[in-house]
Coordinates of C-alpha atoms in Angstrom, one line a residue:
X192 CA 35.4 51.3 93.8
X193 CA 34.3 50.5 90.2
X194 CA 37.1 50.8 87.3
X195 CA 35.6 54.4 86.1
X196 CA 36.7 55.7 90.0
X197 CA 40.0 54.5 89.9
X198 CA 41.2 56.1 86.5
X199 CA 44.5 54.6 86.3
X200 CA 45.5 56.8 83.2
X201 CA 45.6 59.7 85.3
X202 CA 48.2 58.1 87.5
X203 CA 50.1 56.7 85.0
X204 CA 53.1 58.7 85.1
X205 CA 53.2 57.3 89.0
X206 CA 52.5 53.7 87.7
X207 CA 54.9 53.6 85.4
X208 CA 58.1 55.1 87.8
X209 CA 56.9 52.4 90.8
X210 CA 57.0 50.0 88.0
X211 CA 60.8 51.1 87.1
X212 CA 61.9 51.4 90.9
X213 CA 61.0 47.5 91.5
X214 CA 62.7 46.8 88.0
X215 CA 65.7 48.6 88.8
X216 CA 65.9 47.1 92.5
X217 CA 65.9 43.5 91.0
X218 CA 68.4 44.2 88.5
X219 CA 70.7 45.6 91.1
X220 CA 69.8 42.7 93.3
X221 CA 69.9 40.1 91.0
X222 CA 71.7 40.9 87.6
X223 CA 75.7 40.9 86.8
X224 CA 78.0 44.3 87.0
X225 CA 77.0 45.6 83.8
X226 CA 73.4 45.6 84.3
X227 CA 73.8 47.3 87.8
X228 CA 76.1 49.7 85.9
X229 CA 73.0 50.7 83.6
X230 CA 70.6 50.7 86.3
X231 CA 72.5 53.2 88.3
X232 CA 72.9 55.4 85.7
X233 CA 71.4 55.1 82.2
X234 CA 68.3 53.7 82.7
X235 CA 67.2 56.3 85.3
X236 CA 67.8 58.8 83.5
X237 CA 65.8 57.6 80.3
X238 CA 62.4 57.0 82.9
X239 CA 62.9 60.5 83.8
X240 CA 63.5 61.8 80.7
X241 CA 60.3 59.7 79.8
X242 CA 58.4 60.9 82.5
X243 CA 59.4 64.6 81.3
X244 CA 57.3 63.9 78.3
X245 CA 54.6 62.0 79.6
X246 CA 54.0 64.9 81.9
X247 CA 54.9 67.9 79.2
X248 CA 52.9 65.9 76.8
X249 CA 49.5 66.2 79.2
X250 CA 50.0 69.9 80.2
X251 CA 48.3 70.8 77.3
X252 CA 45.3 69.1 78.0
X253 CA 42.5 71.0 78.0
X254 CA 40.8 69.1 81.1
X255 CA 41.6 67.9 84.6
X256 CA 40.7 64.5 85.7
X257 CA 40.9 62.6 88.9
X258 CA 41.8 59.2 90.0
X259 CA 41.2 57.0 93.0
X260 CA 37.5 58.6 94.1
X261 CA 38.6 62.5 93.4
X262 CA 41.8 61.9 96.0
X263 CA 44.4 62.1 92.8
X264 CA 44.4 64.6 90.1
X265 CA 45.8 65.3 87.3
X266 CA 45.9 68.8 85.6
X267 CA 48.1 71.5 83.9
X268 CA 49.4 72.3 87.4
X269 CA 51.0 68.7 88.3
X270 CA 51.8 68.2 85.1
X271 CA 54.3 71.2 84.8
X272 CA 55.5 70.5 88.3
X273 CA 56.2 66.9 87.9
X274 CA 58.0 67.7 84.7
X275 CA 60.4 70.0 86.3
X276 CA 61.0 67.7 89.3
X277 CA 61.9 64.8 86.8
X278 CA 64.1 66.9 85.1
X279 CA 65.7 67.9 87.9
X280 CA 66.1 64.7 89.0
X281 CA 67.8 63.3 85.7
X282 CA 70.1 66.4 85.4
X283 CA 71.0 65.8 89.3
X284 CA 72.2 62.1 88.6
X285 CA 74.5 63.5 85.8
X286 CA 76.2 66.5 87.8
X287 CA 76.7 63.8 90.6
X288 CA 77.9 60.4 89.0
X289 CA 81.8 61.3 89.1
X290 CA 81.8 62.9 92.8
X291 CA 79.6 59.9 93.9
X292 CA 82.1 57.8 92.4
X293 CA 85.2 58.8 93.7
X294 CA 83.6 58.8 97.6
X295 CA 82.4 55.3 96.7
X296 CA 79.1 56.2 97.5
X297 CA 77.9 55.6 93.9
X298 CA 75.4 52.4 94.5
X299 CA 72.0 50.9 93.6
X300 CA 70.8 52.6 96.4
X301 CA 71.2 56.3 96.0
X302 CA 69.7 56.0 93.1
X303 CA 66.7 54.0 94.0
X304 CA 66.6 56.4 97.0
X305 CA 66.8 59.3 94.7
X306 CA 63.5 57.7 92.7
X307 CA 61.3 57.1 95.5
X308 CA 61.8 60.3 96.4
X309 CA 60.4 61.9 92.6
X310 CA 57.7 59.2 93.2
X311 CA 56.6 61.1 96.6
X312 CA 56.8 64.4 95.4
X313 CA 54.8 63.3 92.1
X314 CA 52.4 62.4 94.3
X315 CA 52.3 65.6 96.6
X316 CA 52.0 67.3 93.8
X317 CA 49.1 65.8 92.4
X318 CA 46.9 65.0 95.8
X319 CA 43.8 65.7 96.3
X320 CA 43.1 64.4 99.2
X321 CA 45.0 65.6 102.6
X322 CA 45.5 61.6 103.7
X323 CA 47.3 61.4 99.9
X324 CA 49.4 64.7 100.2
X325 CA 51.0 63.3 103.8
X326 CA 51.4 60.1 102.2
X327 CA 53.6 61.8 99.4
X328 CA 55.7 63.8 102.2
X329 CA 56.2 60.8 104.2
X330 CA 57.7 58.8 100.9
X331 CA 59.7 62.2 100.1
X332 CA 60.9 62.4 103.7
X333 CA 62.2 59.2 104.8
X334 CA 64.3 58.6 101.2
X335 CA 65.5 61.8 102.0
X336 CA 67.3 61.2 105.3
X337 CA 68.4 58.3 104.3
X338 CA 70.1 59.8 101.8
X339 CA 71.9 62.7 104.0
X340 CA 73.2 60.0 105.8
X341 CA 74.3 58.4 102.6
X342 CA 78.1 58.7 103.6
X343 CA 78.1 56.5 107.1
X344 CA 82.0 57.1 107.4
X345 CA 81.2 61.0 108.2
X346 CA 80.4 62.1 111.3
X347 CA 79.1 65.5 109.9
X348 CA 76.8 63.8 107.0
X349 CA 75.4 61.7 110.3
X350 CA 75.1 64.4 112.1
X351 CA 73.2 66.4 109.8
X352 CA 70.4 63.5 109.5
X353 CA 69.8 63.2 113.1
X354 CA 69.2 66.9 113.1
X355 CA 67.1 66.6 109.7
X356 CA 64.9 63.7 111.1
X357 CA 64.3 64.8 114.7
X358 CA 63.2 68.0 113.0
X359 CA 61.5 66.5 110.6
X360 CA 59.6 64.3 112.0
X361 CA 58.5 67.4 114.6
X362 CA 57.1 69.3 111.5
X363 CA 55.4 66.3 110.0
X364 CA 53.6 65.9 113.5
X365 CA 53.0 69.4 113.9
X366 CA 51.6 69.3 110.0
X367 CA 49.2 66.3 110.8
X368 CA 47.7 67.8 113.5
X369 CA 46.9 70.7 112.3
X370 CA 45.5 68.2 109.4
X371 CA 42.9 66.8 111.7
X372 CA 41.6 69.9 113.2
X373 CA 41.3 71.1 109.4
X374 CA 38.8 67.7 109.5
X375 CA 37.3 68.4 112.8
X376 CA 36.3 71.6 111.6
X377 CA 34.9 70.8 108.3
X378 CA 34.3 66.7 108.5
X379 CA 36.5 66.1 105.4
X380 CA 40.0 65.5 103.9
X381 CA 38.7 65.6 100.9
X382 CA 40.6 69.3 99.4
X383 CA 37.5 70.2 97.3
X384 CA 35.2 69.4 99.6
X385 CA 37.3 71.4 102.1
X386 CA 37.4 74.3 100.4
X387 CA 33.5 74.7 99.6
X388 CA 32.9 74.2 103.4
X389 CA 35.3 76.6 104.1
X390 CA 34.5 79.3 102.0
X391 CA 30.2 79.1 102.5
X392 CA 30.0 78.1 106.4
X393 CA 32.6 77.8 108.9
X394 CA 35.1 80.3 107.2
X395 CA 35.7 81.9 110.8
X396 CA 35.6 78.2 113.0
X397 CA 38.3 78.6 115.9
X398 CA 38.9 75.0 115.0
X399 CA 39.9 75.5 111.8
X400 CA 41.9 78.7 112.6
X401 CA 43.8 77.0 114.9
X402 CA 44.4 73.6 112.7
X403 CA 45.5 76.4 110.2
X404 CA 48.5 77.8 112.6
X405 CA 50.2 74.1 112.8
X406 CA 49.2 73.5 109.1
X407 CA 51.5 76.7 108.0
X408 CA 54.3 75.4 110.9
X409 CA 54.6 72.3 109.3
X410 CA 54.7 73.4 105.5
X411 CA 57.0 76.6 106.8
X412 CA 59.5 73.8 108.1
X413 CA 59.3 71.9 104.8
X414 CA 60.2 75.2 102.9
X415 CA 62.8 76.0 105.1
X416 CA 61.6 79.5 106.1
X417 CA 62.7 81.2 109.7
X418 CA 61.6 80.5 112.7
X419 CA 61.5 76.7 111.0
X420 CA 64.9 77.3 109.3
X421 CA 67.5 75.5 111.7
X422 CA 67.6 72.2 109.7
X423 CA 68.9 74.2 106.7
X424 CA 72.4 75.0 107.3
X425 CA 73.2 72.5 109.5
X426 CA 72.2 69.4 106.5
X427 CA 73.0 72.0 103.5
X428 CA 77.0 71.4 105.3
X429 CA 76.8 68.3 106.4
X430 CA 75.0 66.2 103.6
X431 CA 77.2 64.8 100.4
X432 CA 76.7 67.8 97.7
X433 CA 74.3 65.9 95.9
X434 CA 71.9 65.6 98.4
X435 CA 71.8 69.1 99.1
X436 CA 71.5 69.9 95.6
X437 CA 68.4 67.3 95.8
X438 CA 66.8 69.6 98.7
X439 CA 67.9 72.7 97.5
X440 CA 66.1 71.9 93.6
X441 CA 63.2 69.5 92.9
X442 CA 62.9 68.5 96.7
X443 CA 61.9 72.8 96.8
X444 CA 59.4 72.4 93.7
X445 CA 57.7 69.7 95.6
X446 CA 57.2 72.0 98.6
X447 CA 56.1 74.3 96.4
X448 CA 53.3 72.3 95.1
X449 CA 51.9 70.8 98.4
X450 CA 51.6 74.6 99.7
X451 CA 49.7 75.5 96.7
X452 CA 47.6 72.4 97.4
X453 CA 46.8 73.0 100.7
X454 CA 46.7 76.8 101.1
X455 CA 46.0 77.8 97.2
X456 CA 43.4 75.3 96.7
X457 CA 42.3 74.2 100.0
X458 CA 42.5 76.9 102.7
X459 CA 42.0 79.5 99.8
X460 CA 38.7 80.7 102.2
X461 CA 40.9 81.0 104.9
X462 CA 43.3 83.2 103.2
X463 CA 42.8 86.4 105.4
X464 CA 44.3 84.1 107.9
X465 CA 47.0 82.5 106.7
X466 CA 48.1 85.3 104.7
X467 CA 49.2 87.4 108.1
X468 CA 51.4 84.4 109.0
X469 CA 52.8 84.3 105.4
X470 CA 54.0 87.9 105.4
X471 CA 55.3 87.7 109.1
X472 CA 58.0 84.4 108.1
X473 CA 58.5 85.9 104.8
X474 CA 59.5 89.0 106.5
X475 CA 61.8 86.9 108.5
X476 CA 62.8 85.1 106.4
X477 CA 64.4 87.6 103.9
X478 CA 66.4 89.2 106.5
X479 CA 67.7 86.0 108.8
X480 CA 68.4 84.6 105.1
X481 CA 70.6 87.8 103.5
X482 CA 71.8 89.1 106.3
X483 CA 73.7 85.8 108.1
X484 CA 75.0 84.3 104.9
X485 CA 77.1 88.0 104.6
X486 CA 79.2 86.0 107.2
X487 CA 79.5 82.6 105.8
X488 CA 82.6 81.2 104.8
X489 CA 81.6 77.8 104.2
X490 CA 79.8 78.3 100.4
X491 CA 77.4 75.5 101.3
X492 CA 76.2 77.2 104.2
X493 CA 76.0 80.8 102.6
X494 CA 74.0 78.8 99.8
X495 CA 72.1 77.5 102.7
X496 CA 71.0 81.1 104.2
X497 CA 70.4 82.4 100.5
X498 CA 67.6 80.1 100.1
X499 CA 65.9 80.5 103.5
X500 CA 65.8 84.0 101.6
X501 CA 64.6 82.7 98.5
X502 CA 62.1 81.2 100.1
X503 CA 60.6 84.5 101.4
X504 CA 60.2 85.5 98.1
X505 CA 58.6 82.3 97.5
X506 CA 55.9 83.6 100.6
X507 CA 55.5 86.6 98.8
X508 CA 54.4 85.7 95.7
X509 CA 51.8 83.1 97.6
X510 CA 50.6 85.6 100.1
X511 CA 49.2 87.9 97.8
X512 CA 46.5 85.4 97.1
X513 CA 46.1 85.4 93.6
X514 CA 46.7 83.9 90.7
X515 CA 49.4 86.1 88.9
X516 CA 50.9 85.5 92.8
X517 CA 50.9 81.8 92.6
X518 CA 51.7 82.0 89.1
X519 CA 55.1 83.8 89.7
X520 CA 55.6 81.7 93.1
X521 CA 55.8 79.0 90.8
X522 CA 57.9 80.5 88.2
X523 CA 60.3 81.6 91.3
X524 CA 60.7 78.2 92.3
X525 CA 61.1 76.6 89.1
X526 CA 64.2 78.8 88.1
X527 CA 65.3 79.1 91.4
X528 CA 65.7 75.2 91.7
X529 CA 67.6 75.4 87.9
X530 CA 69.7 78.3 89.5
X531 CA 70.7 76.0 92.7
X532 CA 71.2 72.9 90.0
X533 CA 73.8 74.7 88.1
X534 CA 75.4 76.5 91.6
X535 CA 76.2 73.0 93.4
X536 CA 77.1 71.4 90.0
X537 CA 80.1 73.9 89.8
X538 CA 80.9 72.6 93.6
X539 CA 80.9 69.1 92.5
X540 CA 82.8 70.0 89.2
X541 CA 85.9 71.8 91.1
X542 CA 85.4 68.6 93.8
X543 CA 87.7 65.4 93.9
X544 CA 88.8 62.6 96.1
X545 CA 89.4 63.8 99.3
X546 CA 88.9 67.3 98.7
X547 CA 85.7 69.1 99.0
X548 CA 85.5 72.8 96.9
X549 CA 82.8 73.9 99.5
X550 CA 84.7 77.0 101.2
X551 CA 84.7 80.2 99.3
X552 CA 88.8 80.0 99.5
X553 CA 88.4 77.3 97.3
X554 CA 86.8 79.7 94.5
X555 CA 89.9 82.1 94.3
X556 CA 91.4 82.7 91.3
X557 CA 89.0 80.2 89.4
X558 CA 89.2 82.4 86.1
X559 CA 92.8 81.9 86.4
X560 CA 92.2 78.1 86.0
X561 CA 89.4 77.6 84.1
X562 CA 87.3 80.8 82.4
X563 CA 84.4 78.4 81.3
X564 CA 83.9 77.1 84.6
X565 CA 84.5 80.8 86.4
X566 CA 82.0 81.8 83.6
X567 CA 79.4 79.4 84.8
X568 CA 79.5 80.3 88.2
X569 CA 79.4 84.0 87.8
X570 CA 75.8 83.2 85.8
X571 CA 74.4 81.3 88.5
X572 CA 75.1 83.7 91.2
X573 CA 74.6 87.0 89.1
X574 CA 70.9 85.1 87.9
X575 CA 70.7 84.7 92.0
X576 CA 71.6 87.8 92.8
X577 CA 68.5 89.4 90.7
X578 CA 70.9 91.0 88.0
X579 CA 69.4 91.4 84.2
X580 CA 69.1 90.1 81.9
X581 CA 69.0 86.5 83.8
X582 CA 66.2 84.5 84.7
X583 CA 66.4 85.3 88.7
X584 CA 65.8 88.9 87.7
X585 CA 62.7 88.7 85.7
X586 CA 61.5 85.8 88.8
X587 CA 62.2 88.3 91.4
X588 CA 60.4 91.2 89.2
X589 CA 56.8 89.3 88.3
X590 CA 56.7 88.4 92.3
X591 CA 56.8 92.0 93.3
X592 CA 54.6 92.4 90.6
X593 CA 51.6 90.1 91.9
X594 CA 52.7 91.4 95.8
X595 CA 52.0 94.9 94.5
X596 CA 49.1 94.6 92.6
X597 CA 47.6 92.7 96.0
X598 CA 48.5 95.9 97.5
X599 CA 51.3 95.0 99.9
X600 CA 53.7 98.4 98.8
X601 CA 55.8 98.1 101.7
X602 CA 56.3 94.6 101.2
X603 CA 57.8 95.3 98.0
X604 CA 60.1 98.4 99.4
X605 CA 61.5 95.7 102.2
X606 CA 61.8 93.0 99.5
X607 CA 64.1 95.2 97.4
X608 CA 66.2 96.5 100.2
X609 CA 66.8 93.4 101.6
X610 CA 67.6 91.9 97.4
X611 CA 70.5 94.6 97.3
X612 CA 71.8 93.3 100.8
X613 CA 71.7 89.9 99.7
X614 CA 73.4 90.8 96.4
X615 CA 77.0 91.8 98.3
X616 CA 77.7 87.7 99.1
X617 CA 77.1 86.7 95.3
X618 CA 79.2 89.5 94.1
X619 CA 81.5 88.4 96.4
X620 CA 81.8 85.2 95.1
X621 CA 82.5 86.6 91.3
X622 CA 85.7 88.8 92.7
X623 CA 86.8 85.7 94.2
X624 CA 86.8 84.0 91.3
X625 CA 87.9 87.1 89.0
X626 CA 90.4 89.3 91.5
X627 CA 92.0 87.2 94.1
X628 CA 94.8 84.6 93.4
X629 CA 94.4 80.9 93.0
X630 CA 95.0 78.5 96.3
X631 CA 94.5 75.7 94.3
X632 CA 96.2 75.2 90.9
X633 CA 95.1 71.7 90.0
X634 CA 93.5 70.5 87.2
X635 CA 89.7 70.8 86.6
X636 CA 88.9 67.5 85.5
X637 CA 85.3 66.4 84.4
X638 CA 83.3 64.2 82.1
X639 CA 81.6 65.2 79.1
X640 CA 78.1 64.8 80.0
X641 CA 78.7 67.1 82.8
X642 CA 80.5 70.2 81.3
X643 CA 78.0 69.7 78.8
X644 CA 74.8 69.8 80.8
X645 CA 76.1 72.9 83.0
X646 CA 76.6 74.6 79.9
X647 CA 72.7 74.0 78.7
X648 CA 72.0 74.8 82.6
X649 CA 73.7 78.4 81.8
X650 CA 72.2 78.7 78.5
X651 CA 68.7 78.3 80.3
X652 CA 69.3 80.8 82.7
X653 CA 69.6 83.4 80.5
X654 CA 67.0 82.6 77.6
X655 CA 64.5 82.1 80.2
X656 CA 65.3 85.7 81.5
X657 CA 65.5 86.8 78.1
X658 CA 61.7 85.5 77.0
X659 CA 60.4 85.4 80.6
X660 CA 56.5 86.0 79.2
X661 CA 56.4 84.0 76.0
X662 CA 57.9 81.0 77.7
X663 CA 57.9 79.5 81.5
X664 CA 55.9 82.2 83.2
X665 CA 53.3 81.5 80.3
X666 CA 53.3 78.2 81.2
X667 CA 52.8 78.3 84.8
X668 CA 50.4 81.1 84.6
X669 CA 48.3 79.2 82.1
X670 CA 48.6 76.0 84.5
X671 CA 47.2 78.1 87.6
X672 CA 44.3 79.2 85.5
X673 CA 43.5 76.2 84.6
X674 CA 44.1 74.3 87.7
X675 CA 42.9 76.5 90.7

């Protein structure tokens, strides 16, 4: 492999994080308190900050290039998701420094944990090659158990990881496999070289229909989208709040781009057949998700069904097989991750030592204590419930655009029936916080940093649904075009 094949520029955002994570492992190793004090949380949150430009700065290229023999690439479409993941990243060590810290659970390794896991799902989104995108998930998945079972004093938090790595080592087998008869069936794992056999000469192969079936299994499991939803409420519970913020934000934008990968780019000749399966879980999905969290009283777990929901929407958007549908898909996920960023800050905000704000009890009365913080929640759930002028209304709207304009009209009557459903819980949760009378009259205590940052996470929520067009869903419709 001569120097010209292996590209290293087009991998340098990767590089230069693996470079960091072995920095900031001997430092913690090796160095006194007050450089493991900066490695565990000012110095990660400059790389990712730097990584946010890196990767904003090369979304404006006007060309793709590959790395490593065509199996890495990097275009507008990795570029924009890799900068949302990092920022999602950074913004999730903020909101979780002071309830890490008071559970003792604040070390070198949750944060080096934390950066593997952006390092795998840079590299998912950015594979080329089917043997790199399981390598990506694989990096992704095992930090991320380890990280659910962060806390080894709980019971429920190791609990939860058994569940999350029986199950998710089922899908990752059930993902490979249908991986190899996807190379069986065309004699590559190459994804461009896939898709051009696919779409001139063995479109209709058994083999590859059937490779196809465990290929969506595995990447419906990795969305979290019924029937491969049980994981979701059980570690969305049990895990430390920070780790299901992790898998309810940049661990969903990852998903998002290894789907696109696979069945956007990939399978895109297939798509008669995988779109079926799409609309048959995201069908499911929408009701299993709206429907049980009405009777949740654990606000975890009702956050837990609302994204198996959000996730069918997330289907929709990619079934209809086009690229104003993957376009809106993606700007879906990316303000659905910021919307679940800002949602399980506020649980960590009203959290302290020994006391976890994760019922829906513990909201009551919350304008009574603090308006600012009752404000802040009331944006994130109002912006999840679909309600203008927020940015889950306009995400919600330019789905069931693309899923109309694909012609799926009853798909779009069912998707808004089962959004007015799913608004009752979120309202539910503002008269809580507005009409009922405080349980809990202590003091809301937080840092700076934080109260700041949920602030700009409001603020973002709304100017994104106010200039939905001009800004983000330009961007990622601009990337798809240019990537796809």
């Amino acid at each position: 492999m001569t120097l010209a094949q292996l590209n290293i520029n087009a991998a340098f955002p990767e590089i230069f994080l693996l470079i960091m994570i072995g920095t900031f492992m001997i430092i913690d190793l090796f160095g006194n308190e007050r450089g493991r004090a900066y490695v565990r949380y000012q110095l990660p949150i400059a790389a990712l900050l730097l990584l946010v430009w890196m990767c904003g700065s090369s979304l404006f290229s006007p060309l793709s290039q590959t790395a490593f023999s065509g199996m890495f690439v990097d275009d507008a479409l990795s570029s924009l998701l890799k900068a949302a993941i990092a920022a999602a990243v950074a913004a999730l060590i903020v909101y979780s420094r002071s309830y890490l810290e008071a559970r003792k659970l604040f070390t070198g390794e949750f944060v080096l944990l934390m950066l593997f896991a952006t390092l795998g799902m840079m590299i998912m989104v950015s594979a080329n090659h089917f043997v790199l995108l399981y390598l990506g998930l694989e990096i992704l998945a095992l930090s991320t158990y380890a990280m659910v079972a962060l806390n080894r004093d709980s019971a429920t938090s190791t609990e939860a990881a058994m569940k999350y790595f029986i199950l998710g080592a089922l899908a990752s087998g059930l993902l490979l496999y249908g991986m190899s008869m996807v190379y069986g069936g065309t004699g590559s794992l190459d994804v461009a070289v896939v898709a051009k056999t696919i779409e001139f000469s063995r479109a209709n192969d058994p083999l590859i229909t059937f490779g196809l079936v465990f290929v969506v299994a595995g990447l419906a499991f990795k969305l979290g989208v019924v029937p491969f939803h049980m994981w979701v409420p059980d570690v969305y519970q049990g895990a430390p709040t920070p780790m299901t913020m992790f898998i309810g934000s940049a661990s969903k934008i990852a998903a998002f781009g290894f789907t696109i990968r696979i069945l956007g780019d990939s399978l895109a000749g297939a798509a008669s057949d995988w779109q079926g399966m799409l609309v048959i879980l995201a069908v499911a999905s929408l009701a299993v998700g709206n429907i049980i969290a009405i009777a949740q009283t654990n606000l975890k777990r009702m956050l837990a069904y609302s994204t198996i929901s959000h996730m069918g929407f997330l289907l929709l958007g990619l079934l209809a097989g086009t690229n104003n549908g993957y376009a809106a898909s993606m700007f879906y996920i990316i303000s659905y991750a910021l919307m679940s960023l800002g949602a399980f800050g506020i649980i960590m905000l009203l959290s302290r030592e020994g006391f976890e704000a994760d019922e829906l009890d513990d909201l009551k009365g919350l304008n009574q204590r603090s308006p600012w913080v009752a404000f802040l929640m009331l944006v994130m759930m109002f912006s999840m419930a679909g309600i203008p002028p927020f940015v889950g209304f306009f995400a919600k709207l330019s789905v069931l655009e693309a899923v109309l304009q694909a012609d799926f009209t009853w798909l779009v009557v069912y998707a808004v029936l089962m959004s007015v459903i799913g608004a009752f819980y979120y309202l539910r949760v503002v008269k809580l916080m507005y009409m009922d009378t405080p349980k809990d009259n202590s003091p809301i205590t937080a840092g700076q940093a934080m109260r700041t940052l949920l602030g700009v996470n409001a603020f973002a929520v709304l100017l994104i649904g106010l200039l939905p067009g001009a800004g983000l869903m330009g961007l990622c419709l601009s990337a798809i075009q240019k990537s796809l």
